[in-house]
Amino acid sequence: SARFFDEGYVRFNNILEKFLLLGQIQTNNVEDIENVNLREVIDGLLAGLEPTIKTKKLTVQNNVNGLIFVKQNRALFEFVINSVIDNAIKFNADGGTITISADKSTSQMTIKVADTGVGIPKDKLAQLFKPFSRADSALQFNYEGLGFSLFLDKIITDYMGGDIIATSAKDKGTNITVKTALSPIS
């Protein structure tokens, strides 16, 4: 029972952290803007997710160049990138592939995370970035989560001067594109 308590505590703490991030954004109380190396962020996140990647025998292709920087709040930026990569892992089939790429223009950075997983039916894509919604029926609990992270990702990317877009087809994988300004919008 101690293990279940510990797991429950970690999940509850994660939910509270998400609400704290939302509160910071809504009150415009986000500070600590810094230069963030995208490759460094992705490598760090993948290292933390390595046990799950190995368990599912996934192939991860990180095609992000080490010289791509963005000037944003690291915690917010990492939250979005972690959420998108975590979903690509979670909803991918065993032995699947995840491809991560990035492109930097003069005013924004575009990060793409593509997976070969279960995909999302077209009629469910519209609800994907709404709070507490999931692509699967609410009665199916075959994946952990409340359906809140992508909603928060959308709020954060809007705040960072960008956008988040999903394209997918059932049983053909999902592509998530995150766009963000290279520095905070004044």
PDB file of C-alpha atoms in Angstrom:
ATOM      1  CA  SER A   1       0.000   0.000   0.000  1.00  0.00           C
ATOM      2  CA  ALA A   2       2.961   2.345   0.518  1.00  0.00           C
ATOM      3  CA  ARG A   3       3.832   2.067  -3.186  1.00  0.00           C
ATOM      4  CA  PHE A   4       0.268   3.053  -4.179  1.00  0.00           C
ATOM      5  CA  PHE A   5       0.375   5.976  -1.765  1.00  0.00           C
ATOM      6  CA  ASP A   6       3.717   7.128  -3.186  1.00  0.00           C
ATOM      7  CA  GLU A   7       2.440   6.852  -6.781  1.00  0.00           C
ATOM      8  CA  GLY A   8      -0.723   8.725  -5.847  1.00  0.00           C
ATOM      9  CA  TYR A   9       1.285  11.432  -4.134  1.00  0.00           C
ATOM     10  CA  VAL A  10       3.498  11.885  -7.218  1.00  0.00           C
ATOM     11  CA  ARG A  11       0.435  12.118  -9.507  1.00  0.00           C
ATOM     12  CA  PHE A  12      -1.291  14.589  -7.198  1.00  0.00           C
ATOM     13  CA  ASN A  13       1.877  16.686  -6.986  1.00  0.00           C
ATOM     14  CA  ASN A  14       2.122  16.717 -10.801  1.00  0.00           C
ATOM     15  CA  ILE A  15      -1.462  17.962 -11.047  1.00  0.00           C
ATOM     16  CA  LEU A  16      -0.755  20.719  -8.514  1.00  0.00           C
ATOM     17  CA  GLU A  17       2.339  21.794 -10.466  1.00  0.00           C
ATOM     18  CA  LYS A  18       0.210  22.080 -13.615  1.00  0.00           C
ATOM     19  CA  PHE A  19      -2.301  24.295 -11.834  1.00  0.00           C
ATOM     20  CA  LEU A  20       0.538  26.433 -10.439  1.00  0.00           C
ATOM     21  CA  LEU A  21       1.907  26.928 -13.964  1.00  0.00           C
ATOM     22  CA  LEU A  22      -1.562  27.903 -15.147  1.00  0.00           C
ATOM     23  CA  GLY A  23      -1.887  30.383 -12.277  1.00  0.00           C
ATOM     24  CA  GLN A  24       1.483  31.964 -13.087  1.00  0.00           C
ATOM     25  CA  ILE A  25       0.495  32.446 -16.710  1.00  0.00           C
ATOM     26  CA  GLN A  26      -2.946  33.838 -15.934  1.00  0.00           C
ATOM     27  CA  THR A  27      -1.487  36.385 -13.503  1.00  0.00           C
ATOM     28  CA  ASN A  28       1.401  37.163 -15.876  1.00  0.00           C
ATOM     29  CA  ASN A  29       3.804  36.239 -13.081  1.00  0.00           C
ATOM     30  CA  VAL A  30       6.338  34.365 -15.206  1.00  0.00           C
ATOM     31  CA  GLU A  31       9.950  35.392 -14.805  1.00  0.00           C
ATOM     32  CA  ASP A  32      13.387  33.872 -15.258  1.00  0.00           C
ATOM     33  CA  ILE A  33      13.728  34.346 -19.010  1.00  0.00           C
ATOM     34  CA  GLU A  34      16.938  32.747 -20.265  1.00  0.00           C
ATOM     35  CA  ASN A  35      18.592  31.362 -23.384  1.00  0.00           C
ATOM     36  CA  VAL A  36      17.488  27.738 -23.678  1.00  0.00           C
ATOM     37  CA  ASN A  37      19.327  25.237 -25.872  1.00  0.00           C
ATOM     38  CA  LEU A  38      16.643  23.065 -27.489  1.00  0.00           C
ATOM     39  CA  ARG A  39      18.919  20.046 -28.027  1.00  0.00           C
ATOM     40  CA  GLU A  40      20.010  20.164 -24.375  1.00  0.00           C
ATOM     41  CA  VAL A  41      16.368  20.263 -23.221  1.00  0.00           C
ATOM     42  CA  ILE A  42      15.372  17.327 -25.430  1.00  0.00           C
ATOM     43  CA  ASP A  43      18.426  15.234 -24.471  1.00  0.00           C
ATOM     44  CA  GLY A  44      17.677  15.810 -20.773  1.00  0.00           C
ATOM     45  CA  LEU A  45      14.013  14.905 -21.164  1.00  0.00           C
ATOM     46  CA  LEU A  46      14.821  11.782 -23.172  1.00  0.00           C
ATOM     47  CA  ALA A  47      17.315  10.678 -20.504  1.00  0.00           C
ATOM     48  CA  GLY A  48      14.568  10.920 -17.877  1.00  0.00           C
ATOM     49  CA  LEU A  49      12.147   8.988 -20.087  1.00  0.00           C
ATOM     50  CA  GLU A  50      14.712   6.340 -21.075  1.00  0.00           C
ATOM     51  CA  PRO A  51      13.264   3.527 -18.893  1.00  0.00           C
ATOM     52  CA  THR A  52       9.881   3.792 -20.626  1.00  0.00           C
ATOM     53  CA  ILE A  53      11.506   4.130 -24.060  1.00  0.00           C
ATOM     54  CA  LYS A  54      13.494   0.931 -23.439  1.00  0.00           C
ATOM     55  CA  THR A  55      10.500  -0.945 -22.023  1.00  0.00           C
ATOM     56  CA  LYS A  56       8.465  -0.147 -25.150  1.00  0.00           C
ATOM     57  CA  LYS A  57      11.497  -0.790 -27.438  1.00  0.00           C
ATOM     58  CA  LEU A  58      10.992   2.561 -29.150  1.00  0.00           C
ATOM     59  CA  THR A  59      13.401   4.130 -31.605  1.00  0.00           C
ATOM     60  CA  VAL A  60      13.874   7.858 -30.995  1.00  0.00           C
ATOM     61  CA  GLN A  61      15.408   9.948 -33.743  1.00  0.00           C
ATOM     62  CA  ASN A  62      16.467  13.300 -32.304  1.00  0.00           C
ATOM     63  CA  ASN A  63      17.303  15.361 -35.400  1.00  0.00           C
ATOM     64  CA  VAL A  64      17.620  18.644 -33.492  1.00  0.00           C
ATOM     65  CA  ASN A  65      20.848  20.544 -34.065  1.00  0.00           C
ATOM     66  CA  GLY A  66      22.721  21.623 -30.920  1.00  0.00           C
ATOM     67  CA  LEU A  67      22.848  25.276 -31.951  1.00  0.00           C
ATOM     68  CA  ILE A  68      19.144  26.113 -31.748  1.00  0.00           C
ATOM     69  CA  PHE A  69      18.351  28.487 -28.885  1.00  0.00           C
ATOM     70  CA  VAL A  70      15.177  30.192 -27.739  1.00  0.00           C
ATOM     71  CA  LYS A  71      14.909  32.908 -25.099  1.00  0.00           C
ATOM     72  CA  GLN A  72      11.981  31.881 -22.895  1.00  0.00           C
ATOM     73  CA  ASN A  73      11.127  30.687 -19.412  1.00  0.00           C
ATOM     74  CA  ARG A  74      12.886  27.307 -19.172  1.00  0.00           C
ATOM     75  CA  ALA A  75      10.256  25.676 -16.931  1.00  0.00           C
ATOM     76  CA  LEU A  76       7.377  26.571 -19.266  1.00  0.00           C
ATOM     77  CA  PHE A  77       9.312  25.638 -22.385  1.00  0.00           C
ATOM     78  CA  GLU A  78      10.439  22.301 -20.935  1.00  0.00           C
ATOM     79  CA  PHE A  79       6.908  21.530 -19.733  1.00  0.00           C
ATOM     80  CA  VAL A  80       5.516  21.766 -23.266  1.00  0.00           C
ATOM     81  CA  ILE A  81       8.341  19.796 -24.897  1.00  0.00           C
ATOM     82  CA  ASN A  82       8.191  17.124 -22.170  1.00  0.00           C
ATOM     83  CA  SER A  83       4.422  16.823 -22.495  1.00  0.00           C
ATOM     84  CA  VAL A  84       4.569  16.356 -26.264  1.00  0.00           C
ATOM     85  CA  ILE A  85       7.404  13.801 -26.132  1.00  0.00           C
ATOM     86  CA  ASP A  86       5.773  11.963 -23.214  1.00  0.00           C
ATOM     87  CA  ASN A  87       2.533  11.639 -25.206  1.00  0.00           C
ATOM     88  CA  ALA A  88       4.471  10.358 -28.231  1.00  0.00           C
ATOM     89  CA  ILE A  89       5.968   7.664 -25.997  1.00  0.00           C
ATOM     90  CA  LYS A  90       2.759   6.849 -24.157  1.00  0.00           C
ATOM     91  CA  PHE A  91       0.585   6.481 -27.261  1.00  0.00           C
ATOM     92  CA  ASN A  92       3.152   4.715 -29.425  1.00  0.00           C
ATOM     93  CA  ALA A  93       3.063   1.012 -30.125  1.00  0.00           C
ATOM     94  CA  ASP A  94       5.838  -1.210 -28.819  1.00  0.00           C
ATOM     95  CA  GLY A  95       8.707  -1.083 -31.303  1.00  0.00           C
ATOM     96  CA  GLY A  96       7.464   2.218 -32.763  1.00  0.00           C
ATOM     97  CA  THR A  97       9.426   5.295 -33.782  1.00  0.00           C
ATOM     98  CA  ILE A  98       9.467   8.890 -32.560  1.00  0.00           C
ATOM     99  CA  THR A  99      11.092  11.562 -34.705  1.00  0.00           C
ATOM    100  CA  ILE A 100      11.955  14.964 -33.242  1.00  0.00           C
ATOM    101  CA  SER A 101      13.015  17.851 -35.466  1.00  0.00           C
ATOM    102  CA  ALA A 102      13.262  21.632 -35.254  1.00  0.00           C
ATOM    103  CA  ASP A 103      13.522  24.592 -37.572  1.00  0.00           C
ATOM    104  CA  LYS A 104      14.418  28.142 -36.614  1.00  0.00           C
ATOM    105  CA  SER A 105      13.375  31.169 -38.643  1.00  0.00           C
ATOM    106  CA  THR A 106      14.138  34.810 -37.885  1.00  0.00           C
ATOM    107  CA  SER A 107      11.168  35.168 -35.542  1.00  0.00           C
ATOM    108  CA  GLN A 108      10.107  31.719 -34.340  1.00  0.00           C
ATOM    109  CA  MET A 109      11.126  28.160 -33.649  1.00  0.00           C
ATOM    110  CA  THR A 110       9.117  25.190 -34.899  1.00  0.00           C
ATOM    111  CA  ILE A 111       9.516  21.851 -33.143  1.00  0.00           C
ATOM    112  CA  LYS A 112       7.918  18.719 -34.577  1.00  0.00           C
ATOM    113  CA  VAL A 113       7.377  15.459 -32.732  1.00  0.00           C
ATOM    114  CA  ALA A 114       6.036  12.611 -34.868  1.00  0.00           C
ATOM    115  CA  ASP A 115       5.153   9.139 -33.651  1.00  0.00           C
ATOM    116  CA  THR A 116       3.976   5.893 -35.236  1.00  0.00           C
ATOM    117  CA  GLY A 117       1.415   5.228 -32.511  1.00  0.00           C
ATOM    118  CA  VAL A 118      -2.319   4.709 -32.220  1.00  0.00           C
ATOM    119  CA  GLY A 119      -3.200   8.045 -33.785  1.00  0.00           C
ATOM    120  CA  ILE A 120      -6.271  10.158 -33.183  1.00  0.00           C
ATOM    121  CA  PRO A 121      -9.469  10.016 -35.229  1.00  0.00           C
ATOM    122  CA  LYS A 122     -10.086  13.246 -37.182  1.00  0.00           C
ATOM    123  CA  ASP A 123     -13.364  13.879 -35.358  1.00  0.00           C
ATOM    124  CA  LYS A 124     -11.478  13.910 -32.014  1.00  0.00           C
ATOM    125  CA  LEU A 125      -8.680  16.329 -33.013  1.00  0.00           C
ATOM    126  CA  ALA A 126     -10.786  19.440 -32.290  1.00  0.00           C
ATOM    127  CA  GLN A 127     -11.254  18.509 -28.625  1.00  0.00           C
ATOM    128  CA  LEU A 128      -7.592  17.632 -28.060  1.00  0.00           C
ATOM    129  CA  PHE A 129      -6.583  21.028 -26.596  1.00  0.00           C
ATOM    130  CA  LYS A 130      -9.655  21.453 -24.405  1.00  0.00           C
ATOM    131  CA  PRO A 131      -9.438  20.880 -20.636  1.00  0.00           C
ATOM    132  CA  PHE A 132     -10.008  17.362 -19.315  1.00  0.00           C
ATOM    133  CA  SER A 133     -10.599  15.927 -22.785  1.00  0.00           C
ATOM    134  CA  ARG A 134      -9.010  12.884 -24.273  1.00  0.00           C
ATOM    135  CA  ALA A 135      -9.120  11.399 -27.717  1.00  0.00           C
ATOM    136  CA  ASP A 136     -10.442   8.127 -26.286  1.00  0.00           C
ATOM    137  CA  SER A 137     -13.805   7.784 -24.652  1.00  0.00           C
ATOM    138  CA  ALA A 138     -13.823   9.051 -21.079  1.00  0.00           C
ATOM    139  CA  LEU A 139     -14.907   5.564 -20.060  1.00  0.00           C
ATOM    140  CA  GLN A 140     -11.677   4.019 -21.356  1.00  0.00           C
ATOM    141  CA  PHE A 141      -8.806   4.304 -18.916  1.00  0.00           C
ATOM    142  CA  ASN A 142      -6.161   2.349 -20.815  1.00  0.00           C
ATOM    143  CA  TYR A 143      -3.828   5.389 -20.672  1.00  0.00           C
ATOM    144  CA  GLU A 144      -2.834   7.326 -17.577  1.00  0.00           C
ATOM    145  CA  GLY A 145      -3.742  11.007 -17.371  1.00  0.00           C
ATOM    146  CA  LEU A 146      -6.568  13.482 -17.013  1.00  0.00           C
ATOM    147  CA  GLY A 147      -6.477  15.079 -20.441  1.00  0.00           C
ATOM    148  CA  PHE A 148      -5.138  18.347 -19.035  1.00  0.00           C
ATOM    149  CA  SER A 149      -1.540  18.543 -20.296  1.00  0.00           C
ATOM    150  CA  LEU A 150      -2.295  19.420 -23.927  1.00  0.00           C
ATOM    151  CA  PHE A 151      -4.758  22.079 -22.753  1.00  0.00           C
ATOM    152  CA  LEU A 152      -2.000  23.585 -20.620  1.00  0.00           C
ATOM    153  CA  ASP A 153       0.478  23.200 -23.505  1.00  0.00           C
ATOM    154  CA  LYS A 154      -1.855  25.307 -25.644  1.00  0.00           C
ATOM    155  CA  ILE A 155      -2.086  28.037 -22.989  1.00  0.00           C
ATOM    156  CA  ILE A 156       1.710  28.056 -22.554  1.00  0.00           C
ATOM    157  CA  THR A 157       2.471  28.187 -26.274  1.00  0.00           C
ATOM    158  CA  ASP A 158      -0.029  31.035 -26.700  1.00  0.00           C
ATOM    159  CA  TYR A 159       1.685  32.829 -23.815  1.00  0.00           C
ATOM    160  CA  MET A 160       5.118  32.272 -25.421  1.00  0.00           C
ATOM    161  CA  GLY A 161       3.893  33.828 -28.670  1.00  0.00           C
ATOM    162  CA  GLY A 162       3.356  30.583 -30.510  1.00  0.00           C
ATOM    163  CA  ASP A 163       0.936  27.770 -31.184  1.00  0.00           C
ATOM    164  CA  ILE A 164       0.568  23.998 -30.932  1.00  0.00           C
ATOM    165  CA  ILE A 165      -1.028  21.977 -33.713  1.00  0.00           C
ATOM    166  CA  ALA A 166      -1.860  18.284 -34.034  1.00  0.00           C
ATOM    167  CA  THR A 167      -2.334  16.261 -37.185  1.00  0.00           C
ATOM    168  CA  SER A 168      -3.166  12.610 -36.996  1.00  0.00           C
ATOM    169  CA  ALA A 169      -5.095   9.680 -38.349  1.00  0.00           C
ATOM    170  CA  LYS A 170      -6.316   6.696 -36.371  1.00  0.00           C
ATOM    171  CA  ASP A 171      -3.728   3.879 -36.360  1.00  0.00           C
ATOM    172  CA  LYS A 172      -1.257   6.009 -38.385  1.00  0.00           C
ATOM    173  CA  GLY A 173       0.472   8.041 -35.682  1.00  0.00           C
ATOM    174  CA  THR A 174       0.371  11.663 -34.602  1.00  0.00           C
ATOM    175  CA  ASN A 175       2.406  14.748 -35.477  1.00  0.00           C
ATOM    176  CA  ILE A 176       2.549  17.574 -32.959  1.00  0.00           C
ATOM    177  CA  THR A 177       3.992  20.903 -34.070  1.00  0.00           C
ATOM    178  CA  VAL A 178       4.988  23.421 -31.408  1.00  0.00           C
ATOM    179  CA  LYS A 179       5.729  26.969 -32.540  1.00  0.00           C
ATOM    180  CA  THR A 180       7.167  29.577 -30.216  1.00  0.00           C
ATOM    181  CA  ALA A 181       8.585  33.050 -30.533  1.00  0.00           C
ATOM    182  CA  LEU A 182      12.367  33.178 -30.158  1.00  0.00           C
ATOM    183  CA  SER A 183      11.960  35.559 -27.229  1.00  0.00           C
ATOM    184  CA  PRO A 184       9.065  36.664 -25.001  1.00  0.00           C
ATOM    185  CA  ILE A 185       6.360  38.852 -26.485  1.00  0.00           C
ATOM    186  CA  SER A 186       6.387  42.264 -24.761  1.00  0.00           C
TER     187      SER A 186
END
